[in-house]
Amino acid sequence: MSNRTYRFTFGPWNISQGADPFGPVVRPNLDFAVKLREYKKLGFDGVQLHDDDVVPADWNVDQTRKGVANVKKMLADEGLFAEFIAPRLWEDPRTIDGGYTSNSEADRKYAIDRSKRSVDIANMLGTRDIVLWLAREGTYIREAKCPITASQRILDAVNTLLQYDKNIRILGEMKPNEPMDQAYLPTPGHFLALCYRTIDPNRSGVLIESAHSILAGLDPSDDMAYTLWHKKLWSVHLNDQNGLKYDQDKTFGSVDLRRAFNTVWVLERANYDGCVGLDVKAMRTTKVEHQTKHLANSRAMFLRLVEVARSIDAAKVETLRAQRDHEELELYILAKLMGK
Ligand code: XUL
Ligand code: MN
């Protein structure tokens, strides 16, 4: 039984104002510095960042260098580390048709340049991990782009970044839909196949988000287990999701406790040593004074489920497996989850 400790991280967007597609914000904006002060209090060790969470995307080289140095100091003052940088390739008008797979050559160049700049920011902040959530790399109608060319363009983009900096690692965070109707490379399995086609498979890996696997009709723990077998699970975004609808980012374990337990059980047994990242949203009805509870609660759920996983009698599981008594094994796990 392991007794190792986990490092917890989340991105500043996890403390949100509660806007949704049908209504405006319901909580005031918190400055980045104010959000950073919450991390340690909530039991978190590191920060996940989009490039423009650090400095605005249109700052020049000099402004960027100074701005990043400032954020580096803010993180150090709070005792926090930067886990990864993710280029935000889905808000700028030049990414309306996708970044790397846009039909416009000029827009593809913008996406690559912005990604390279994210690598520079990562270097300045002392992290080697670049997360690519390929938000708009897909289509609303199949004929809008050539899907075969698109696959090659994504590979070319990953290779360009691996070539640009010989130290960084690329982590694909795949999601099957939203904002696009159909995403290219919709699951971790798709990105894993691409990893082996890159110029450096050892620096190409995956971040798995629970809700994204569920949206693809897959089980997050099996997606994670398969990726762990490839030694390519380098980060996670834990959360929960109520069926096949929009990406809900609910508190970890809040919908399906058994599914959350399965995730923790897999990570524990595999000695997963990446960060435990959360990607969770507070409910829109949440009051200002409770706006970080979903983070504390997700972390508490994870740690509680670690305790449950560690309390499982491995010999008993083996015996029940050998007897092929899966009904009894199921009851054993369910009883553990009920604290029995
Ligand atoms: C989108 C999503 C993103 C990424 C970071 O669904 O999960 O927040 O995690 O770009
Ligand atoms: Mn995510």
mmCIF file of C-alpha atoms and ligand atoms in Angstrom:
data_model
loop_
_atom_site.group_PDB
_atom_site.id
_atom_site.type_symbol
_atom_site.label_atom_id
_atom_site.label_comp_id
_atom_site.label_asym_id
_atom_site.label_seq_id
_atom_site.Cartn_x
_atom_site.Cartn_y
_atom_site.Cartn_z
ATOM 1 C CA MET A 1 0.000 0.000 0.000
ATOM 2 C CA SER A 2 1.483 3.374 -0.961
ATOM 3 C CA ASN A 3 1.659 6.324 1.376
ATOM 4 C CA ARG A 4 2.945 8.872 -1.099
ATOM 5 C CA THR A 5 1.456 12.318 -1.271
ATOM 6 C CA TYR A 6 -0.072 14.006 -4.288
ATOM 7 C CA ARG A 7 0.558 17.498 -5.660
ATOM 8 C CA PHE A 8 -2.643 19.394 -6.396
ATOM 9 C CA THR A 9 -3.068 22.075 -9.061
ATOM 10 C CA PHE A 10 -5.788 24.087 -10.790
ATOM 11 C CA GLY A 11 -5.998 26.985 -13.225
ATOM 12 C CA PRO A 12 -7.215 30.459 -12.284
ATOM 13 C CA TRP A 13 -10.249 29.986 -14.557
ATOM 14 C CA ASN A 14 -11.550 27.530 -11.935
ATOM 15 C CA ILE A 15 -12.527 30.546 -9.830
ATOM 16 C CA SER A 16 -15.099 31.978 -12.203
ATOM 17 C CA GLN A 17 -17.817 34.570 -12.397
ATOM 18 C CA GLY A 18 -20.580 32.130 -13.271
ATOM 19 C CA ALA A 19 -21.519 33.381 -16.761
ATOM 20 C CA ASP A 20 -23.137 30.797 -19.045
ATOM 21 C CA PRO A 21 -24.352 30.984 -22.671
ATOM 22 C CA PHE A 22 -27.742 32.175 -21.414
ATOM 23 C CA GLY A 23 -26.870 34.693 -18.763
ATOM 24 C CA PRO A 24 -24.288 37.199 -17.568
ATOM 25 C CA VAL A 25 -21.749 36.998 -14.778
ATOM 26 C CA VAL A 26 -23.126 36.611 -11.244
ATOM 27 C CA ARG A 27 -19.969 37.085 -9.178
ATOM 28 C CA PRO A 28 -17.366 39.858 -9.285
ATOM 29 C CA ASN A 29 -14.058 39.335 -11.048
ATOM 30 C CA LEU A 30 -11.146 38.453 -8.779
ATOM 31 C CA ASP A 31 -7.677 39.710 -9.660
ATOM 32 C CA PHE A 32 -5.116 37.073 -10.522
ATOM 33 C CA ALA A 33 -3.117 38.041 -7.419
ATOM 34 C CA VAL A 34 -6.187 37.543 -5.219
ATOM 35 C CA LYS A 35 -6.815 34.123 -6.750
ATOM 36 C CA LEU A 36 -3.191 33.116 -6.150
ATOM 37 C CA ARG A 37 -3.573 33.864 -2.458
ATOM 38 C CA GLU A 38 -6.335 31.220 -2.269
ATOM 39 C CA TYR A 39 -4.213 28.302 -3.524
ATOM 40 C CA LYS A 40 -2.275 27.380 -0.398
ATOM 41 C CA LYS A 41 -5.255 28.030 1.847
ATOM 42 C CA LEU A 42 -7.205 25.501 -0.216
ATOM 43 C CA GLY A 43 -4.371 22.946 -0.038
ATOM 44 C CA PHE A 44 -3.025 23.402 -3.583
ATOM 45 C CA ASP A 45 0.620 23.399 -4.612
ATOM 46 C CA GLY A 46 0.762 24.608 -8.196
ATOM 47 C CA VAL A 47 -0.961 26.621 -10.892
ATOM 48 C CA GLN A 48 -2.046 25.613 -14.391
ATOM 49 C CA LEU A 49 -1.930 28.529 -16.789
ATOM 50 C CA HIS A 50 -3.045 29.599 -20.226
ATOM 51 C CA ASP A 51 -0.513 31.878 -21.922
ATOM 52 C CA ASP A 52 -2.784 34.868 -21.466
ATOM 53 C CA ASP A 53 -3.461 34.039 -17.822
ATOM 54 C CA VAL A 54 0.193 35.088 -17.442
ATOM 55 C CA VAL A 55 0.494 38.057 -19.833
ATOM 56 C CA PRO A 56 -1.819 39.482 -22.511
ATOM 57 C CA ALA A 57 -1.315 37.789 -25.873
ATOM 58 C CA ASP A 58 -0.582 41.049 -27.706
ATOM 59 C CA TRP A 59 2.334 42.200 -25.522
ATOM 60 C CA ASN A 60 5.686 42.609 -27.262
ATOM 61 C CA VAL A 61 8.824 40.669 -26.327
ATOM 62 C CA ASP A 62 10.034 43.183 -23.776
ATOM 63 C CA GLN A 63 6.644 43.624 -22.097
ATOM 64 C CA THR A 64 6.231 39.841 -22.059
ATOM 65 C CA ARG A 65 9.601 39.264 -20.401
ATOM 66 C CA LYS A 66 8.847 41.796 -17.661
ATOM 67 C CA GLY A 67 5.271 40.590 -17.210
ATOM 68 C CA VAL A 68 6.301 36.941 -16.900
ATOM 69 C CA ALA A 69 9.074 37.848 -14.426
ATOM 70 C CA ASN A 70 6.435 39.592 -12.341
ATOM 71 C CA VAL A 71 4.155 36.534 -12.352
ATOM 72 C CA LYS A 72 7.124 34.302 -11.555
ATOM 73 C CA LYS A 73 7.747 36.389 -8.457
ATOM 74 C CA MET A 74 4.059 36.317 -7.509
ATOM 75 C CA LEU A 75 4.085 32.512 -7.724
ATOM 76 C CA ALA A 76 7.309 32.259 -5.722
ATOM 77 C CA ASP A 77 5.942 34.603 -3.046
ATOM 78 C CA GLU A 78 2.954 32.287 -2.632
ATOM 79 C CA GLY A 79 5.177 29.169 -2.645
ATOM 80 C CA LEU A 80 3.526 27.904 -5.850
ATOM 81 C CA PHE A 81 4.935 26.351 -9.017
ATOM 82 C CA ALA A 82 3.661 26.656 -12.594
ATOM 83 C CA GLU A 83 2.561 23.217 -13.835
ATOM 84 C CA PHE A 84 2.008 23.983 -17.509
ATOM 85 C CA ILE A 85 1.263 26.636 -20.099
ATOM 86 C CA ALA A 86 -1.602 26.138 -22.565
ATOM 87 C CA PRO A 87 -1.813 28.442 -25.586
ATOM 88 C CA ARG A 88 -5.371 29.794 -25.715
ATOM 89 C CA LEU A 89 -6.056 29.224 -29.397
ATOM 90 C CA TRP A 90 -9.812 29.693 -29.350
ATOM 91 C CA GLU A 91 -10.659 33.330 -28.543
ATOM 92 C CA ASP A 92 -8.673 35.458 -30.972
ATOM 93 C CA PRO A 93 -10.548 36.276 -34.241
ATOM 94 C CA ARG A 94 -7.681 34.629 -36.141
ATOM 95 C CA THR A 95 -8.568 31.281 -34.532
ATOM 96 C CA ILE A 96 -12.247 31.350 -35.526
ATOM 97 C CA ASP A 97 -11.691 28.520 -38.013
ATOM 98 C CA GLY A 98 -9.318 26.638 -35.712
ATOM 99 C CA GLY A 99 -5.659 27.291 -35.003
ATOM 100 C CA TYR A 100 -3.418 24.630 -36.496
ATOM 101 C CA THR A 101 -6.112 23.334 -38.889
ATOM 102 C CA SER A 102 -7.492 26.623 -40.165
ATOM 103 C CA ASN A 103 -7.942 26.866 -43.929
ATOM 104 C CA SER A 104 -6.140 30.238 -43.768
ATOM 105 C CA GLU A 105 -2.349 30.038 -43.971
ATOM 106 C CA ALA A 106 -1.977 33.373 -42.166
ATOM 107 C CA ASP A 107 -4.184 32.150 -39.330
ATOM 108 C CA ARG A 108 -2.245 28.890 -39.034
ATOM 109 C CA LYS A 109 0.933 30.939 -38.743
ATOM 110 C CA TYR A 110 -0.654 32.993 -35.960
ATOM 111 C CA ALA A 111 -1.496 29.794 -34.054
ATOM 112 C CA ILE A 112 2.059 28.472 -34.378
ATOM 113 C CA ASP A 113 3.645 31.797 -33.409
ATOM 114 C CA ARG A 114 1.399 32.062 -30.384
ATOM 115 C CA SER A 115 2.232 28.490 -29.369
ATOM 116 C CA LYS A 116 5.959 29.207 -29.650
ATOM 117 C CA ARG A 117 5.465 32.236 -27.462
ATOM 118 C CA SER A 118 3.726 29.954 -24.928
ATOM 119 C CA VAL A 119 6.853 27.794 -24.937
ATOM 120 C CA ASP A 120 8.932 30.916 -24.194
ATOM 121 C CA ILE A 121 6.604 31.782 -21.301
ATOM 122 C CA ALA A 122 6.847 28.214 -19.977
ATOM 123 C CA ASN A 123 10.634 28.433 -20.036
ATOM 124 C CA MET A 124 10.613 31.733 -18.186
ATOM 125 C CA LEU A 125 8.275 30.265 -15.533
ATOM 126 C CA GLY A 126 10.368 27.133 -15.139
ATOM 127 C CA THR A 127 8.000 24.500 -16.512
ATOM 128 C CA ARG A 128 8.587 22.242 -19.509
ATOM 129 C CA ASP A 129 4.967 21.189 -20.064
ATOM 130 C CA ILE A 130 2.755 22.617 -22.824
ATOM 131 C CA VAL A 131 -0.884 21.532 -22.849
ATOM 132 C CA LEU A 132 -2.792 21.604 -26.113
ATOM 133 C CA TRP A 133 -6.557 21.584 -25.770
ATOM 134 C CA LEU A 134 -7.422 21.645 -29.489
ATOM 135 C CA ALA A 135 -10.633 23.582 -28.912
ATOM 136 C CA ARG A 136 -11.467 24.653 -32.460
ATOM 137 C CA GLU A 137 -9.563 21.994 -34.370
ATOM 138 C CA GLY A 138 -12.673 20.396 -35.800
ATOM 139 C CA THR A 139 -15.766 21.319 -37.761
ATOM 140 C CA TYR A 140 -19.462 22.123 -37.621
ATOM 141 C CA ILE A 141 -19.860 20.411 -40.992
ATOM 142 C CA ARG A 142 -17.503 17.757 -42.301
ATOM 143 C CA GLU A 143 -16.921 19.408 -45.669
ATOM 144 C CA ALA A 144 -15.680 22.688 -44.125
ATOM 145 C CA LYS A 145 -12.104 21.385 -43.962
ATOM 146 C CA CYS A 146 -10.202 18.372 -45.210
ATOM 147 C CA PRO A 147 -10.071 16.009 -42.195
ATOM 148 C CA ILE A 148 -7.041 14.166 -43.571
ATOM 149 C CA THR A 149 -5.049 17.340 -44.119
ATOM 150 C CA ALA A 150 -6.132 18.428 -40.628
ATOM 151 C CA SER A 151 -4.500 15.384 -39.008
ATOM 152 C CA GLN A 152 -1.229 16.163 -40.761
ATOM 153 C CA ARG A 153 -1.457 19.830 -39.759
ATOM 154 C CA ILE A 154 -1.869 18.925 -36.092
ATOM 155 C CA LEU A 155 1.149 16.621 -36.307
ATOM 156 C CA ASP A 156 3.151 19.354 -38.076
ATOM 157 C CA ALA A 157 2.239 21.835 -35.327
ATOM 158 C CA VAL A 158 3.307 19.452 -32.541
ATOM 159 C CA ASN A 159 6.566 18.723 -34.381
ATOM 160 C CA THR A 160 7.235 22.418 -34.887
ATOM 161 C CA LEU A 161 6.983 22.974 -31.124
ATOM 162 C CA LEU A 162 9.101 19.919 -30.256
ATOM 163 C CA GLN A 163 11.695 21.205 -32.698
ATOM 164 C CA TYR A 164 11.473 24.797 -31.426
ATOM 165 C CA ASP A 165 12.549 23.728 -27.932
ATOM 166 C CA LYS A 166 14.358 20.447 -27.299
ATOM 167 C CA ASN A 167 13.329 20.301 -23.648
ATOM 168 C CA ILE A 168 9.582 20.886 -23.635
ATOM 169 C CA ARG A 169 6.912 18.186 -23.497
ATOM 170 C CA ILE A 170 3.620 18.373 -25.377
ATOM 171 C CA LEU A 171 0.485 17.096 -23.622
ATOM 172 C CA GLY A 172 -2.658 16.727 -25.726
ATOM 173 C CA GLU A 173 -5.904 17.297 -23.806
ATOM 174 C CA MET A 174 -8.529 15.791 -26.066
ATOM 175 C CA LYS A 175 -12.252 16.498 -25.992
ATOM 176 C CA PRO A 176 -14.760 15.104 -28.497
ATOM 177 C CA ASN A 177 -16.968 18.170 -28.952
ATOM 178 C CA GLU A 178 -17.760 21.670 -27.652
ATOM 179 C CA PRO A 179 -17.164 24.227 -28.942
ATOM 180 C CA MET A 180 -16.968 22.276 -32.219
ATOM 181 C CA ASP A 181 -19.594 19.738 -33.276
ATOM 182 C CA GLN A 182 -16.883 17.222 -34.156
ATOM 183 C CA ALA A 183 -13.317 17.561 -32.910
ATOM 184 C CA TYR A 184 -10.341 16.087 -34.711
ATOM 185 C CA LEU A 185 -8.457 13.571 -32.522
ATOM 186 C CA PRO A 186 -11.454 13.366 -30.159
ATOM 187 C CA THR A 187 -10.018 11.053 -27.491
ATOM 188 C CA PRO A 188 -6.736 10.389 -25.648
ATOM 189 C CA GLY A 189 -6.326 7.242 -27.755
ATOM 190 C CA HIS A 190 -6.294 9.349 -30.920
ATOM 191 C CA PHE A 191 -3.618 11.648 -29.534
ATOM 192 C CA LEU A 192 -1.552 8.680 -28.301
ATOM 193 C CA ALA A 193 -1.368 7.380 -31.853
ATOM 194 C CA LEU A 194 -0.179 10.800 -32.985
ATOM 195 C CA CYS A 195 2.474 10.871 -30.229
ATOM 196 C CA TYR A 196 4.260 7.944 -31.889
ATOM 197 C CA ARG A 197 4.311 9.765 -35.237
ATOM 198 C CA THR A 198 6.065 12.852 -33.808
ATOM 199 C CA ILE A 199 9.773 13.576 -34.098
ATOM 200 C CA ASP A 200 10.133 12.831 -30.376
ATOM 201 C CA PRO A 201 7.579 10.389 -28.923
ATOM 202 C CA ASN A 202 9.358 10.573 -25.547
ATOM 203 C CA ARG A 203 8.286 14.210 -25.232
ATOM 204 C CA SER A 204 4.743 13.668 -26.514
ATOM 205 C CA GLY A 205 2.030 12.663 -24.052
ATOM 206 C CA VAL A 206 -1.421 13.248 -22.698
ATOM 207 C CA LEU A 207 -3.507 15.099 -20.100
ATOM 208 C CA ILE A 208 -6.836 13.376 -19.478
ATOM 209 C CA GLU A 209 -9.906 15.229 -18.263
ATOM 210 C CA SER A 210 -12.623 13.045 -16.691
ATOM 211 C CA ALA A 211 -15.502 14.970 -18.274
ATOM 212 C CA HIS A 212 -13.943 14.772 -21.749
ATOM 213 C CA SER A 213 -13.700 10.971 -21.577
ATOM 214 C CA ILE A 214 -17.282 10.757 -20.339
ATOM 215 C CA LEU A 215 -18.458 13.009 -23.189
ATOM 216 C CA ALA A 216 -16.808 10.555 -25.590
ATOM 217 C CA GLY A 217 -18.736 7.707 -23.975
ATOM 218 C CA LEU A 218 -15.535 6.347 -22.423
ATOM 219 C CA ASP A 219 -14.614 5.556 -18.856
ATOM 220 C CA PRO A 220 -11.991 8.010 -17.515
ATOM 221 C CA SER A 221 -10.235 5.349 -15.446
ATOM 222 C CA ASP A 222 -9.815 3.063 -18.460
ATOM 223 C CA ASP A 223 -8.573 5.980 -20.591
ATOM 224 C CA MET A 224 -6.091 6.791 -17.820
ATOM 225 C CA ALA A 225 -5.031 3.167 -17.352
ATOM 226 C CA TYR A 226 -4.355 2.753 -21.071
ATOM 227 C CA THR A 227 -2.349 5.978 -21.149
ATOM 228 C CA LEU A 228 -0.439 4.965 -18.009
ATOM 229 C CA TRP A 229 0.482 1.720 -19.749
ATOM 230 C CA HIS A 230 2.031 3.877 -22.500
ATOM 231 C CA LYS A 231 3.821 5.863 -19.729
ATOM 232 C CA LYS A 232 2.230 8.959 -21.197
ATOM 233 C CA LEU A 233 -0.237 10.146 -18.554
ATOM 234 C CA TRP A 234 1.534 13.317 -17.524
ATOM 235 C CA SER A 235 -1.370 15.273 -16.058
ATOM 236 C CA VAL A 236 -5.089 14.997 -15.331
ATOM 237 C CA HIS A 237 -8.091 17.264 -15.065
ATOM 238 C CA LEU A 238 -10.367 15.599 -12.561
ATOM 239 C CA ASN A 239 -14.022 16.588 -12.442
ATOM 240 C CA ASP A 240 -17.424 14.991 -13.037
ATOM 241 C CA GLN A 241 -20.096 15.024 -15.691
ATOM 242 C CA ASN A 242 -23.777 14.135 -15.720
ATOM 243 C CA GLY A 243 -24.158 12.203 -18.960
ATOM 244 C CA LEU A 244 -23.711 13.369 -22.526
ATOM 245 C CA LYS A 245 -24.409 17.084 -22.522
ATOM 246 C CA TYR A 246 -22.259 20.217 -22.430
ATOM 247 C CA ASP A 247 -18.942 20.027 -20.565
ATOM 248 C CA GLN A 248 -20.088 20.497 -16.975
ATOM 249 C CA ASP A 249 -16.845 20.423 -14.980
ATOM 250 C CA LYS A 250 -18.681 19.365 -11.833
ATOM 251 C CA THR A 251 -16.973 18.672 -8.514
ATOM 252 C CA PHE A 252 -14.939 15.455 -8.626
ATOM 253 C CA GLY A 253 -17.070 12.521 -7.513
ATOM 254 C CA SER A 254 -20.262 14.560 -7.279
ATOM 255 C CA VAL A 255 -22.183 12.640 -9.969
ATOM 256 C CA ASP A 256 -20.761 9.136 -9.928
ATOM 257 C CA LEU A 257 -18.842 8.235 -6.792
ATOM 258 C CA ARG A 258 -18.000 4.785 -8.099
ATOM 259 C CA ARG A 259 -16.509 6.246 -11.294
ATOM 260 C CA ALA A 260 -14.430 8.688 -9.256
ATOM 261 C CA PHE A 261 -13.240 5.842 -7.048
ATOM 262 C CA ASN A 262 -12.236 3.825 -10.126
ATOM 263 C CA THR A 263 -10.120 6.791 -11.274
ATOM 264 C CA VAL A 264 -8.363 7.102 -7.914
ATOM 265 C CA TRP A 265 -7.895 3.330 -7.687
ATOM 266 C CA VAL A 266 -6.168 3.300 -11.090
ATOM 267 C CA LEU A 267 -3.938 6.295 -10.288
ATOM 268 C CA GLU A 268 -2.971 4.830 -6.901
ATOM 269 C CA ARG A 269 -2.188 1.378 -8.203
ATOM 270 C CA ALA A 270 -0.116 2.753 -11.085
ATOM 271 C CA ASN A 271 1.869 5.065 -8.780
ATOM 272 C CA TYR A 272 0.814 7.986 -10.957
ATOM 273 C CA ASP A 273 3.308 10.730 -10.219
ATOM 274 C CA GLY A 274 1.930 13.643 -12.248
ATOM 275 C CA CYS A 275 0.003 16.499 -10.672
ATOM 276 C CA VAL A 276 -3.598 16.007 -9.619
ATOM 277 C CA GLY A 277 -5.110 18.839 -11.609
ATOM 278 C CA LEU A 278 -8.712 19.850 -11.210
ATOM 279 C CA ASP A 279 -10.848 21.497 -13.878
ATOM 280 C CA VAL A 280 -14.027 22.301 -11.988
ATOM 281 C CA LYS A 281 -16.638 25.053 -12.087
ATOM 282 C CA ALA A 282 -18.684 26.396 -9.208
ATOM 283 C CA MET A 283 -22.431 26.169 -9.758
ATOM 284 C CA ARG A 284 -23.859 29.403 -11.138
ATOM 285 C CA THR A 285 -25.950 29.854 -7.988
ATOM 286 C CA THR A 286 -22.829 29.837 -5.795
ATOM 287 C CA LYS A 287 -22.435 32.887 -3.548
ATOM 288 C CA VAL A 288 -19.189 34.872 -3.542
ATOM 289 C CA GLU A 289 -18.278 33.610 -0.083
ATOM 290 C CA HIS A 290 -18.484 29.997 -1.331
ATOM 291 C CA GLN A 291 -16.802 30.432 -4.697
ATOM 292 C CA THR A 292 -13.818 28.168 -3.996
ATOM 293 C CA LYS A 293 -15.692 25.362 -2.235
ATOM 294 C CA HIS A 294 -15.865 23.218 -5.390
ATOM 295 C CA LEU A 295 -12.045 23.184 -5.427
ATOM 296 C CA ALA A 296 -11.620 22.322 -1.759
ATOM 297 C CA ASN A 297 -14.395 19.730 -2.050
ATOM 298 C CA SER A 298 -12.910 18.092 -5.166
ATOM 299 C CA ARG A 299 -9.546 17.817 -3.446
ATOM 300 C CA ALA A 300 -11.186 16.424 -0.297
ATOM 301 C CA MET A 301 -13.101 13.887 -2.380
ATOM 302 C CA PHE A 302 -9.878 12.778 -4.060
ATOM 303 C CA LEU A 303 -8.069 12.352 -0.748
ATOM 304 C CA ARG A 304 -11.015 10.547 0.838
ATOM 305 C CA LEU A 305 -11.101 8.144 -2.119
ATOM 306 C CA VAL A 306 -7.339 7.599 -1.784
ATOM 307 C CA GLU A 307 -8.021 6.439 1.777
ATOM 308 C CA VAL A 308 -10.727 4.094 0.523
ATOM 309 C CA ALA A 309 -8.431 2.742 -2.221
ATOM 310 C CA ARG A 310 -5.696 2.129 0.361
ATOM 311 C CA SER A 311 -8.127 0.298 2.632
ATOM 312 C CA ILE A 312 -8.982 -2.271 -0.039
ATOM 313 C CA ASP A 313 -7.682 -5.711 0.908
ATOM 314 C CA ALA A 314 -5.708 -6.753 -2.195
ATOM 315 C CA ALA A 315 -5.618 -10.410 -1.140
ATOM 316 C CA LYS A 316 -9.375 -10.443 -0.785
ATOM 317 C CA VAL A 317 -9.735 -8.929 -4.258
ATOM 318 C CA GLU A 318 -7.437 -11.628 -5.669
ATOM 319 C CA THR A 319 -9.449 -14.377 -3.995
ATOM 320 C CA LEU A 320 -12.731 -13.022 -5.326
ATOM 321 C CA ARG A 321 -11.191 -12.656 -8.795
ATOM 322 C CA ALA A 322 -9.970 -16.273 -8.677
ATOM 323 C CA GLN A 323 -13.439 -17.405 -7.597
ATOM 324 C CA ARG A 324 -14.895 -15.247 -10.358
ATOM 325 C CA ASP A 325 -17.273 -13.924 -7.685
ATOM 326 C CA HIS A 326 -17.669 -10.478 -9.180
ATOM 327 C CA GLU A 327 -20.988 -9.915 -7.410
ATOM 328 C CA GLU A 328 -19.224 -10.241 -4.054
ATOM 329 C CA LEU A 329 -16.333 -8.086 -5.266
ATOM 330 C CA GLU A 330 -18.794 -5.412 -6.335
ATOM 331 C CA LEU A 331 -20.511 -5.470 -2.961
ATOM 332 C CA TYR A 332 -17.117 -5.257 -1.220
ATOM 333 C CA ILE A 333 -16.227 -2.096 -3.169
ATOM 334 C CA LEU A 334 -19.679 -0.569 -2.676
ATOM 335 C CA ALA A 335 -19.543 -1.275 1.051
ATOM 336 C CA LYS A 336 -16.137 0.427 1.226
ATOM 337 C CA LEU A 337 -17.610 3.442 -0.560
ATOM 338 C CA MET A 338 -20.385 3.529 2.006
ATOM 339 C CA GLY A 339 -17.816 3.518 4.799
ATOM 340 C CA LYS A 340 -18.518 -0.069 5.875
HETATM 341 C C1 XUL B 1 -11.901 22.834 -21.936
HETATM 342 C C2 XUL B 1 -10.839 22.578 -20.999
HETATM 343 C C3 XUL B 1 -9.801 23.625 -20.893
HETATM 344 C C4 XUL B 1 -8.438 23.113 -20.788
HETATM 345 C C5 XUL B 1 -7.349 24.137 -20.690
HETATM 346 O O1 XUL B 1 -12.927 21.944 -21.868
HETATM 347 O O2 XUL B 1 -10.871 21.596 -20.296
HETATM 348 O O3 XUL B 1 -10.071 24.384 -19.768
HETATM 349 O O4 XUL B 1 -8.348 22.331 -19.642
HETATM 350 O O5 XUL B 1 -7.187 24.834 -21.833
HETATM 351 MN MN MN B 2 -9.540 20.686 -18.904
#
